Structure formats: C-alpha cells, structure tokens
mmCIF file of C-alpha atoms and ligand atoms in Angstrom:
data_model
loop_
_atom_site.group_PDB
_atom_site.id
_atom_site.type_symbol
_atom_site.label_atom_id
_atom_site.label_comp_id
_atom_site.label_asym_id
_atom_site.label_seq_id
_atom_site.Cartn_x
_atom_site.Cartn_y
_atom_site.Cartn_z
ATOM 1 C CA MET A 1 117.417 93.766 70.481
ATOM 2 C CA GLU A 2 116.861 93.407 74.177
ATOM 3 C CA LYS A 3 113.852 95.251 75.548
ATOM 4 C CA LYS A 4 114.552 98.125 77.903
ATOM 5 C CA LEU A 5 113.461 97.848 81.516
ATOM 6 C CA VAL A 6 111.227 100.570 82.930
ATOM 7 C CA SER A 7 110.463 100.726 86.660
ATOM 8 C CA VAL A 8 107.269 102.403 87.767
ATOM 9 C CA ILE A 9 107.828 103.617 91.319
ATOM 10 C CA ILE A 10 104.768 104.340 93.443
ATOM 11 C CA PRO A 11 104.890 105.492 97.077
ATOM 12 C CA VAL A 12 101.889 104.235 99.012
ATOM 13 C CA TYR A 13 100.622 105.420 102.383
ATOM 14 C CA ASN A 14 97.375 104.109 103.879
ATOM 15 C CA GLU A 15 95.760 103.351 100.535
ATOM 16 C CA GLY A 16 94.757 99.746 101.313
ATOM 17 C CA GLU A 17 91.202 100.318 100.169
ATOM 18 C CA LYS A 18 92.007 101.201 96.586
ATOM 19 C CA ILE A 19 95.587 100.215 95.886
ATOM 20 C CA PHE A 20 94.719 96.867 94.308
ATOM 21 C CA ASP A 21 92.343 98.395 91.742
ATOM 22 C CA ASN A 22 94.568 101.377 91.096
ATOM 23 C CA VAL A 23 97.679 99.331 90.400
ATOM 24 C CA SER A 24 95.701 96.908 88.240
ATOM 25 C CA GLU A 25 94.499 99.869 86.223
ATOM 26 C CA ILE A 26 97.976 101.374 85.898
ATOM 27 C CA ASN A 27 99.215 97.968 84.767
ATOM 28 C CA GLN A 28 96.819 98.013 81.822
ATOM 29 C CA TYR A 29 98.551 101.038 80.366
ATOM 30 C CA LEU A 30 101.975 99.394 80.380
ATOM 31 C CA ASP A 31 102.489 98.042 76.877
ATOM 32 C CA THR A 32 104.866 95.119 77.245
ATOM 33 C CA LYS A 33 105.398 94.755 73.506
ATOM 34 C CA LEU A 34 107.989 97.508 73.552
ATOM 35 C CA TYR A 35 109.432 97.476 77.053
ATOM 36 C CA ASP A 36 109.760 95.298 80.101
ATOM 37 C CA PHE A 37 107.998 96.840 83.071
ATOM 38 C CA GLU A 38 108.237 96.391 86.782
ATOM 39 C CA ILE A 39 106.000 98.161 89.270
ATOM 40 C CA VAL A 40 107.702 98.924 92.560
ATOM 41 C CA LEU A 41 105.328 99.770 95.413
ATOM 42 C CA VAL A 42 106.945 101.427 98.397
ATOM 43 C CA ASP A 43 104.797 101.111 101.498
ATOM 44 C CA ASP A 44 105.635 104.185 103.546
ATOM 45 C CA GLY A 45 104.808 102.625 106.911
ATOM 46 C CA SER A 46 101.036 102.406 106.355
ATOM 47 C CA LYS A 47 98.867 101.602 109.335
ATOM 48 C CA ASP A 48 96.069 99.891 107.409
ATOM 49 C CA ASN A 49 96.088 96.738 105.277
ATOM 50 C CA THR A 50 98.241 98.304 102.535
ATOM 51 C CA TRP A 51 101.135 95.859 102.940
ATOM 52 C CA GLY A 52 98.739 92.901 102.728
ATOM 53 C CA GLU A 53 97.311 94.312 99.513
ATOM 54 C CA ILE A 54 100.801 94.871 98.115
ATOM 55 C CA THR A 55 101.755 91.238 98.751
ATOM 56 C CA ARG A 56 98.500 90.188 97.129
ATOM 57 C CA LEU A 57 99.322 92.348 94.112
ATOM 58 C CA SER A 58 102.773 90.870 93.860
ATOM 59 C CA ASP A 59 101.286 87.342 94.019
ATOM 60 C CA ASN A 60 98.800 88.228 91.299
ATOM 61 C CA PHE A 61 101.022 90.118 88.905
ATOM 62 C CA ASP A 62 104.431 88.920 87.815
ATOM 63 C CA ASN A 63 105.860 92.385 87.479
ATOM 64 C CA VAL A 64 104.833 93.876 90.841
ATOM 65 C CA ARG A 65 107.305 94.131 93.696
ATOM 66 C CA GLY A 66 106.844 95.593 97.142
ATOM 67 C CA LEU A 67 109.155 97.311 99.574
ATOM 68 C CA ARG A 68 108.060 98.131 103.090
ATOM 69 C CA LEU A 69 109.605 100.917 105.141
ATOM 70 C CA SER A 70 109.845 100.445 108.890
ATOM 71 C CA ARG A 71 107.694 103.494 109.629
ATOM 72 C CA ASN A 72 106.221 106.543 107.910
ATOM 73 C CA PHE A 73 109.246 108.407 106.574
ATOM 74 C CA GLY A 74 107.274 110.649 104.208
ATOM 75 C CA LYS A 75 106.740 110.574 100.479
ATOM 76 C CA GLU A 76 110.155 112.038 99.696
ATOM 77 C CA ALA A 77 111.976 109.259 101.545
ATOM 78 C CA ALA A 78 109.700 106.632 100.006
ATOM 79 C CA LEU A 79 110.642 107.889 96.541
ATOM 80 C CA CYS A 80 114.338 107.695 97.440
ATOM 81 C CA ALA A 81 113.849 104.149 98.696
ATOM 82 C CA GLY A 82 112.217 103.215 95.396
ATOM 83 C CA ILE A 83 114.909 104.787 93.273
ATOM 84 C CA GLU A 84 117.758 103.305 95.256
ATOM 85 C CA ASN A 85 116.349 99.800 95.051
ATOM 86 C CA VAL A 86 115.937 99.520 91.294
ATOM 87 C CA ASN A 87 118.336 99.408 88.408
ATOM 88 C CA PRO A 88 116.324 100.098 85.240
ATOM 89 C CA ASP A 89 116.868 102.000 81.982
ATOM 90 C CA ALA A 90 114.240 104.507 83.071
ATOM 91 C CA CYS A 91 111.971 105.178 86.044
ATOM 92 C CA ILE A 92 108.449 106.497 86.044
ATOM 93 C CA ILE A 93 107.366 108.060 89.304
ATOM 94 C CA MET A 94 103.704 108.486 90.082
ATOM 95 C CA ASP A 95 101.113 108.673 92.868
ATOM 96 C CA SER A 96 99.048 105.694 93.890
ATOM 97 C CA ASP A 97 95.688 107.447 93.810
ATOM 98 C CA LEU A 98 95.361 107.737 90.002
ATOM 99 C CA GLN A 99 95.604 111.521 90.246
ATOM 100 C CA HIS A 100 98.517 111.078 87.871
ATOM 101 C CA PRO A 101 96.768 109.678 84.791
ATOM 102 C CA PRO A 102 98.434 106.480 83.527
ATOM 103 C CA GLU A 103 97.028 107.257 80.063
ATOM 104 C CA ILE A 104 99.981 109.519 79.327
ATOM 105 C CA ILE A 105 102.620 106.908 80.164
ATOM 106 C CA PRO A 106 102.942 105.705 76.520
ATOM 107 C CA GLU A 107 103.516 109.298 75.419
ATOM 108 C CA MET A 108 106.169 109.775 78.118
ATOM 109 C CA LEU A 109 107.934 106.633 76.971
ATOM 110 C CA LYS A 110 107.875 107.808 73.383
ATOM 111 C CA LEU A 111 109.428 111.167 74.280
ATOM 112 C CA TRP A 112 112.154 109.308 76.148
ATOM 113 C CA ALA A 113 112.919 106.403 73.805
ATOM 114 C CA VAL A 114 112.250 107.990 70.400
ATOM 115 C CA ASP A 115 112.893 111.690 70.923
ATOM 116 C CA GLY A 116 115.771 111.187 73.325
ATOM 117 C CA PHE A 117 114.644 113.294 76.285
ATOM 118 C CA ASP A 118 116.203 112.370 79.634
ATOM 119 C CA VAL A 119 113.455 113.811 81.807
ATOM 120 C CA VAL A 120 109.782 113.873 80.883
ATOM 121 C CA GLU A 121 107.703 115.816 83.356
ATOM 122 C CA GLY A 122 103.996 115.755 83.896
ATOM 123 C CA VAL A 123 102.814 119.339 84.230
ATOM 124 C CA LYS A 124 99.489 120.184 85.872
ATOM 125 C CA ILE A 125 97.117 122.140 83.652
ATOM 126 C CA ALA A 126 94.890 122.887 86.571
ATOM 127 C CA ARG A 127 95.370 121.954 90.181
ATOM 128 C CA GLY A 128 92.555 119.501 91.002
ATOM 129 C CA ARG A 129 89.845 120.583 93.389
ATOM 130 C CA GLU A 130 91.399 121.586 96.661
ATOM 131 C CA ARG A 131 90.642 123.846 99.557
ATOM 132 C CA PHE A 132 90.989 127.547 98.853
ATOM 133 C CA ILE A 133 93.494 128.032 101.646
ATOM 134 C CA ASN A 134 95.669 125.189 100.268
ATOM 135 C CA LYS A 135 95.647 126.806 96.853
ATOM 136 C CA ILE A 136 96.724 130.179 98.247
ATOM 137 C CA CYS A 137 99.477 128.596 100.349
ATOM 138 C CA ALA A 138 100.786 126.527 97.447
ATOM 139 C CA LEU A 139 100.841 129.508 95.100
ATOM 140 C CA SER A 140 102.658 131.776 97.528
ATOM 141 C CA PHE A 141 105.108 128.998 98.331
ATOM 142 C CA TYR A 142 106.041 128.578 94.665
ATOM 143 C CA LYS A 143 106.354 132.358 94.243
ATOM 144 C CA VAL A 144 108.723 132.613 97.212
ATOM 145 C CA LEU A 145 110.752 129.592 96.110
ATOM 146 C CA HIS A 146 111.067 130.970 92.586
ATOM 147 C CA MET A 147 112.131 134.374 93.861
ATOM 148 C CA MET A 148 114.748 132.938 96.185
ATOM 149 C CA SER A 149 116.216 130.026 94.282
ATOM 150 C CA GLY A 150 115.308 130.684 90.653
ATOM 151 C CA ILE A 151 113.678 127.255 90.428
ATOM 152 C CA ASP A 152 110.174 127.576 88.999
ATOM 153 C CA LEU A 153 107.979 124.721 90.158
ATOM 154 C CA ASP A 154 104.507 126.173 89.824
ATOM 155 C CA ARG A 155 102.547 123.445 88.003
ATOM 156 C CA ALA A 156 105.364 120.925 88.402
ATOM 157 C CA SER A 157 104.333 117.563 89.791
ATOM 158 C CA ASP A 158 106.025 114.423 91.012
ATOM 159 C CA PHE A 159 104.764 112.589 87.925
ATOM 160 C CA LYS A 160 107.947 112.074 85.924
ATOM 161 C CA LEU A 161 109.966 109.795 83.753
ATOM 162 C CA LEU A 162 113.680 109.798 84.523
ATOM 163 C CA ASP A 163 116.421 108.251 82.418
ATOM 164 C CA ALA A 164 119.035 106.029 84.098
ATOM 165 C CA LYS A 165 121.541 108.911 83.825
ATOM 166 C CA VAL A 166 119.322 111.175 85.911
ATOM 167 C CA ILE A 167 118.711 108.441 88.452
ATOM 168 C CA GLU A 168 122.454 107.991 88.839
ATOM 169 C CA ALA A 169 122.810 111.748 89.342
ATOM 170 C CA LEU A 170 120.058 111.769 91.972
ATOM 171 C CA LYS A 171 121.707 108.887 93.813
ATOM 172 C CA THR A 172 124.904 110.919 94.149
ATOM 173 C CA MET A 173 123.031 113.739 95.920
ATOM 174 C CA GLY A 174 123.790 112.916 99.512
ATOM 175 C CA GLU A 175 121.379 115.147 101.396
ATOM 176 C CA ARG A 176 119.066 113.477 103.853
ATOM 177 C CA ASN A 177 116.296 116.017 103.679
ATOM 178 C CA THR A 178 115.189 115.712 100.122
ATOM 179 C CA PHE A 179 112.848 117.789 98.055
ATOM 180 C CA PHE A 180 112.446 115.556 95.066
ATOM 181 C CA ARG A 181 110.847 117.991 92.654
ATOM 182 C CA GLY A 182 113.541 120.564 93.284
ATOM 183 C CA MET A 183 116.355 118.045 93.044
ATOM 184 C CA SER A 184 115.256 116.678 89.721
ATOM 185 C CA ALA A 185 114.892 120.228 88.360
ATOM 186 C CA TRP A 186 118.340 121.071 89.715
ATOM 187 C CA THR A 187 120.008 118.214 87.795
ATOM 188 C CA GLY A 188 119.110 119.779 84.448
ATOM 189 C CA PHE A 189 119.419 117.396 81.464
ATOM 190 C CA ASN A 190 117.270 117.325 78.371
ATOM 191 C CA ARG A 191 113.708 117.935 79.479
ATOM 192 C CA ALA A 192 110.295 117.651 77.912
ATOM 193 C CA SER A 193 106.917 118.149 79.510
ATOM 194 C CA ILE A 194 103.444 116.781 79.037
ATOM 195 C CA PRO A 195 100.431 118.630 80.407
ATOM 196 C CA PHE A 196 97.862 116.623 82.321
ATOM 197 C CA GLU A 197 94.747 117.353 84.258
ATOM 198 C CA VAL A 198 94.705 116.419 87.938
ATOM 199 C CA LYS A 199 91.740 114.198 88.604
ATOM 200 C CA GLU A 200 90.018 113.940 91.933
ATOM 201 C CA ARG A 201 91.160 111.256 94.313
ATOM 202 C CA ASN A 202 88.981 108.214 93.776
ATOM 203 C CA SER A 203 88.873 107.440 97.479
ATOM 204 C CA GLY A 204 90.164 108.567 100.823
ATOM 205 C CA ARG A 205 91.660 111.941 101.588
ATOM 206 C CA SER A 206 94.928 113.623 100.771
ATOM 207 C CA LYS A 207 97.595 112.372 103.172
ATOM 208 C CA TRP A 208 99.185 115.774 103.616
ATOM 209 C CA SER A 209 98.373 117.644 106.760
ATOM 210 C CA ALA A 210 98.936 121.395 106.933
ATOM 211 C CA PHE A 211 101.900 120.743 109.218
ATOM 212 C CA LYS A 212 103.500 118.235 106.830
ATOM 213 C CA LEU A 213 103.088 120.673 103.951
ATOM 214 C CA MET A 214 104.637 123.505 105.947
ATOM 215 C CA LYS A 215 107.600 121.294 106.821
ATOM 216 C CA LEU A 216 108.028 120.417 103.158
ATOM 217 C CA ALA A 217 107.872 124.082 102.149
ATOM 218 C CA ILE A 218 110.480 125.192 104.707
ATOM 219 C CA ASN A 219 112.673 122.253 103.755
ATOM 220 C CA ALA A 220 112.374 123.090 100.063
ATOM 221 C CA ILE A 221 113.290 126.730 100.511
ATOM 222 C CA THR A 222 116.200 126.150 102.865
ATOM 223 C CA SER A 223 117.506 123.341 100.645
ATOM 224 C CA PHE A 224 117.656 125.442 97.542
ATOM 225 C CA SER A 225 118.393 128.932 98.713
ATOM 226 C CA SER A 226 120.473 130.798 101.266
ATOM 227 C CA MET A 227 118.556 133.955 100.475
ATOM 228 C CA PRO A 228 116.787 134.129 103.870
ATOM 229 C CA LEU A 229 120.201 134.406 105.532
ATOM 230 C CA TYR A 230 121.154 137.273 103.244
ATOM 231 C CA ILE A 231 117.859 138.975 103.955
ATOM 232 C CA VAL A 232 118.783 138.966 107.643
ATOM 233 C CA THR A 233 122.044 140.754 106.840
ATOM 234 C CA PHE A 234 120.216 143.177 104.595
ATOM 235 C CA LEU A 235 117.708 144.010 107.326
ATOM 236 C CA GLY A 236 120.601 144.596 109.694
ATOM 237 C CA ALA A 237 122.128 147.084 107.258
ATOM 238 C CA LEU A 238 118.783 148.817 106.825
ATOM 239 C CA PHE A 239 118.390 149.285 110.564
ATOM 240 C CA LEU A 240 121.943 150.537 110.854
ATOM 241 C CA ALA A 241 121.198 153.247 108.316
ATOM 242 C CA GLY A 242 117.990 154.124 110.157
ATOM 243 C CA SER A 243 119.711 154.289 113.514
ATOM 244 C CA PHE A 244 122.373 156.563 112.053
ATOM 245 C CA ILE A 245 119.786 159.115 111.023
ATOM 246 C CA LEU A 246 117.856 158.840 114.278
ATOM 247 C CA GLY A 247 121.104 159.057 116.237
ATOM 248 C CA LEU A 248 122.047 162.298 114.530
ATOM 249 C CA GLN A 249 118.635 163.752 115.194
ATOM 250 C CA THR A 250 118.760 162.747 118.870
ATOM 251 C CA LEU A 251 122.175 164.317 119.352
ATOM 252 C CA TYR A 252 121.073 167.492 117.632
ATOM 253 C CA MET A 253 118.041 167.804 119.915
ATOM 254 C CA LYS A 254 120.166 167.034 122.952
ATOM 255 C CA PHE A 255 122.727 169.736 122.225
ATOM 256 C CA ARG A 256 120.056 172.310 121.519
ATOM 257 C CA ASN A 257 118.389 171.332 124.771
ATOM 258 C CA ILE A 258 115.037 170.634 123.162
ATOM 259 C CA ALA A 259 115.017 166.904 123.805
ATOM 260 C CA VAL A 260 111.534 165.763 124.858
ATOM 261 C CA SER A 261 110.557 162.554 126.601
ATOM 262 C CA GLY A 262 110.433 160.440 123.419
ATOM 263 C CA PHE A 263 108.841 157.326 124.803
ATOM 264 C CA THR A 264 106.921 156.462 121.671
ATOM 265 C CA THR A 265 110.076 156.297 119.597
ATOM 266 C CA VAL A 266 111.821 154.149 122.156
ATOM 267 C CA ILE A 267 108.977 151.689 122.413
ATOM 268 C CA LEU A 268 108.537 151.435 118.644
ATOM 269 C CA LEU A 269 112.248 150.949 118.141
ATOM 270 C CA LEU A 270 112.387 148.243 120.783
ATOM 271 C CA LEU A 271 109.451 146.400 119.270
ATOM 272 C CA ILE A 272 110.741 146.553 115.721
ATOM 273 C CA ILE A 273 114.309 145.662 116.511
ATOM 274 C CA GLY A 274 113.276 142.989 118.998
ATOM 275 C CA SER A 275 111.023 141.178 116.567
ATOM 276 C CA THR A 276 113.491 141.463 113.716
ATOM 277 C CA LEU A 277 116.179 139.948 115.899
ATOM 278 C CA MET A 278 113.907 137.080 116.899
ATOM 279 C CA ILE A 279 112.954 136.294 113.297
ATOM 280 C CA SER A 280 116.579 136.489 112.220
ATOM 281 C CA LEU A 281 117.637 134.112 114.951
ATOM 282 C CA GLY A 282 114.845 131.770 113.916
ATOM 283 C CA ILE A 283 116.033 131.748 110.315
ATOM 284 C CA ILE A 284 119.596 131.101 111.345
ATOM 285 C CA GLY A 285 118.366 128.389 113.704
ATOM 286 C CA THR A 286 116.511 126.684 110.855
ATOM 287 C CA TYR A 287 119.681 126.433 108.829
ATOM 288 C CA ILE A 288 121.672 125.182 111.808
ATOM 289 C CA ALA A 289 119.019 122.512 112.414
ATOM 290 C CA LYS A 290 119.436 121.436 108.808
ATOM 291 C CA ILE A 291 123.207 121.260 109.148
ATOM 292 C CA TYR A 292 122.774 119.238 112.319
ATOM 293 C CA GLU A 293 120.478 116.771 110.589
ATOM 294 C CA GLU A 294 122.810 116.344 107.644
ATOM 295 C CA VAL A 295 125.853 115.952 109.871
ATOM 296 C CA LYS A 296 124.214 113.188 111.878
ATOM 297 C CA GLY A 297 124.180 111.245 108.645
ATOM 298 C CA ARG A 298 121.258 109.002 109.483
ATOM 299 C CA PRO A 299 119.801 106.928 106.666
ATOM 300 C CA ARG A 300 116.815 108.470 104.903
ATOM 301 C CA TYR A 301 114.680 105.393 105.423
ATOM 302 C CA LEU A 302 114.816 101.865 106.799
ATOM 303 C CA VAL A 303 113.460 98.877 104.922
ATOM 304 C CA SER A 304 111.645 96.347 107.061
ATOM 305 C CA GLU A 305 110.363 93.892 104.460
ATOM 306 C CA LYS A 306 110.435 93.060 100.789
ATOM 307 C CA THR A 307 108.091 90.847 98.808
ATOM 308 C CA ASP A 308 109.521 87.462 97.854
ATOM 309 C CA LYS A 309 110.143 88.532 94.290
ATOM 310 C CA PHE A 310 112.106 91.559 95.396
ATOM 311 C CA GLN A 311 114.357 89.315 97.445
ATOM 312 C CA ALA A 312 114.858 86.963 94.503
ATOM 313 C CA LEU A 313 115.798 89.947 92.378
ATOM 314 C CA ASP A 314 118.266 91.202 94.978
ATOM 315 C CA ALA A 315 119.855 87.758 95.154
ATOM 316 C CA GLY A 316 120.110 87.807 91.343
ATOM 317 C CA ASN A 317 121.819 91.181 91.349
ATOM 318 C CA TYR A 318 124.126 90.023 94.089
ATOM 319 C CA ALA A 319 125.114 86.913 92.150
ATOM 320 C CA ARG A 320 125.752 89.095 89.106
ATOM 321 C CA GLU A 321 128.042 91.367 91.085
ATOM 322 C CA GLU A 322 129.860 88.371 92.561
ATOM 323 C CA ASN A 323 130.442 87.047 89.062
ATOM 324 C CA LEU A 324 131.747 90.392 87.940
ATOM 325 C CA LEU A 325 134.180 90.424 90.832
ATOM 326 C CA LYS A 326 135.562 86.991 90.039
HETATM 327 N N1 UDP B 401 102.392 109.399 100.415
HETATM 328 C C1 UDP B 401 103.439 108.704 101.046
HETATM 329 N N2 UDP B 401 103.787 109.075 102.331
HETATM 330 C C2 UDP B 401 103.177 110.089 103.011
HETATM 331 C C3 UDP B 401 102.130 110.795 102.348
HETATM 332 C C4 UDP B 401 101.785 110.425 101.062
HETATM 333 O O1 UDP B 401 104.025 107.799 100.466
HETATM 334 O O2 UDP B 401 103.541 110.341 104.158
HETATM 335 C C5 UDP B 401 102.003 109.002 99.032
HETATM 336 C C6 UDP B 401 100.539 108.667 98.839
HETATM 337 O O3 UDP B 401 100.267 107.309 99.101
HETATM 338 C C7 UDP B 401 100.322 108.974 97.377
HETATM 339 C C8 UDP B 401 101.269 110.142 97.141
HETATM 340 O O4 UDP B 401 102.217 110.100 98.208
HETATM 341 O O5 UDP B 401 100.731 107.915 96.521
HETATM 342 C C9 UDP B 401 100.526 111.466 97.103
HETATM 343 O O6 UDP B 401 99.778 111.632 98.267
HETATM 344 P P1 UDP B 401 98.347 112.303 98.295
HETATM 345 O O7 UDP B 401 97.522 111.819 97.167
HETATM 346 O O8 UDP B 401 97.827 112.098 99.662
HETATM 347 O O9 UDP B 401 98.746 113.829 98.108
HETATM 348 P P2 UDP B 401 98.185 114.911 97.068
HETATM 349 O O10 UDP B 401 97.634 114.188 95.881
HETATM 350 O O11 UDP B 401 97.172 115.657 97.829
HETATM 351 O O12 UDP B 401 99.396 115.716 96.744
HETATM 352 MG MG1 MG B 402 96.805 112.570 95.488
#
C-alpha cells in the first residue's frame, strides 16, 4: 500500500537564530516508516537571515521545502499560503518555536489514520508564561467571542492536524481576512483533541505586538458574529424607551408650569447619547471596512521565492495536470 503524505506547515517570522535547530528537532519526531512527510516552511517576510536558514535546511534535509512571502502578511496569511501550496493526505500545522511540542505528533497521526478523526486539535492545558495583561486580554477576548458567535476557543491553539477533506473545505472559504482557528472550528467534521503544555519559547520574543493582537481580536469577532450590529439596534431601542418616559415627564412638568432649568439632565443626555452614537458608528464602520477589504478582492499573500525543491514539485504537479488534460 502506498504511504500517505503528511505536510507539516510551519509559518516562520524572524526566527533565523533558532529555526535550523527547531526544524531538525521536529524532523526527528516524524516517523517515516508509516508515512511520507514533507515540512513546508513559510517565511512570512522575515527581516533577518531566516530565508537563508530555510534554504540551508532544504539543502540539508530531503523533505524540507521553503516558500517566501514578499513581505510580512501575518501568521494567518502565512498559514493560508502553506495550505494552498500543498496537496497532501493530511496537514499538521504548528509554530516554529517548539512551543507546540512535536512529541505529540505520532499520537495525532494515530487519531487521524487509525481512529478516523478528520481534525485533531492540540489543546493548551495551561497557557505558557505570559504577561498578566496579555492573559487578561486573551481571556476576555475568548469570553466575548464565545458569547457573540457561540464558538468556544479558550484553550484552542493553532497546533492541529487536518485531513485533506478539511483542507479542501478551508480552501473554498474565500474571505481575505482569515481567522484560522475560528475557520477550522466552523467547518465542523469529526474532531478529537490532545492536551499539551505550552513550553516557553527557547529563544527570542513573541512576535505579536499588542496592536497586532487587537487587530486579530477585532477581525475574529467581526468575522464570526454580527452581534455588535444588533447591540447597536438594541441600544437604540433602549434609549427610545427611556426618552419616551422622560418626554412624558417633561411634558407633564411643562403643563403644570413647574418646569425647572434642568441643565443636568440635558448635559447627561447629550453625553450619553453622543457617545453611544459615536461607538455605534464606529462598529458599523468596522463592518463596512471589512466589506470594503473583501470586495477589493486582493490576494491574501504574494509569494516571492520558493526553494528549488518546491519548484521541482510544482513542475511535477503541473506535468501531472497536463497529462490528465490530454
Ligand atoms: N509568525 C508569523 N508571522 C507573524 C508573526 C508570527 O509567521 O507576523 C509565526 C512565528 O514565526 C511562529 C508563530 O507564528 O512560528 C507563532 O508566533 P509567536 O511564537 O511569536 O507567538 P506566540 O507563541 O506568542 O503566540
Ligand atoms: Mg510562540
């Protein structure tokens, strides 16, 4: 029987220092007796020597391929680039900093190949050491997302195995602004999970700035829920009810000629209504910006280079398609 092909997709951003060792280590956990493996490294526009290291890796290991994006498009886009450029029986997606332990890869493969699960997710037992403020922000983000979209991602990670079926499904999702974790949860399918402990980064710092994380959070919520728009309507209704009562009271006072100079009320009302209007407009604006981005239909990423082996593989695929057409 022919061995199944598993692609390990790893987005890499400014990890030149450690990427060689990390990928070599990951490679040791790939048992080639049972499956064929390829490791696909997507360089997300790194500014250090990452691409050099990736070419070195691909010269040293037969099964390593590299793909270089033309600039930093973000981890989400790098993952898309990886997925769209492979054609395996299953994909494993993981980080390059060994925070996703390669030790559990054999177990993931077993759950997929033997037990027939289509998605095997790595689930964090504990979030590794991180700043207190990050922890609070992450937790409240997941709470809000769960409340609004019903998708529960607390403890979910990007460490996953996806069957070819799921990859096909993901490829059909045309949105440009992707939130990978949410999208793969949205697809459904037969899922299993494996708990793992997040280790500390073995070098360097996390590549996520507070701003990048905030962008991801807003993108995730607006991608999976229209609830904020409904909340705006709901607030409007609430204020209408309030103004009805206040209106009645004002008229009553007026007709009984006991109306006093109610400045406080006026100022408070102005402030509350003014700020609510501003926030509402902001929320609506966020959605319009999203529509605008999707309508422009720009590609999610641009590839600037591929390692030699990747090109050979592409040529092979191309020849195969040509033959099929004949
Ligand atoms: N990453 C990327 N593009 C970015 C930021 C990060 O491809 O713009 C990659 C990074 O190289 C790593 C993974 O995404 O493989 C996770 O990043 P990091 O370890 O910095 O994040 P954390 O572990 O704090 O979530
Ligand atoms: Mg990390």
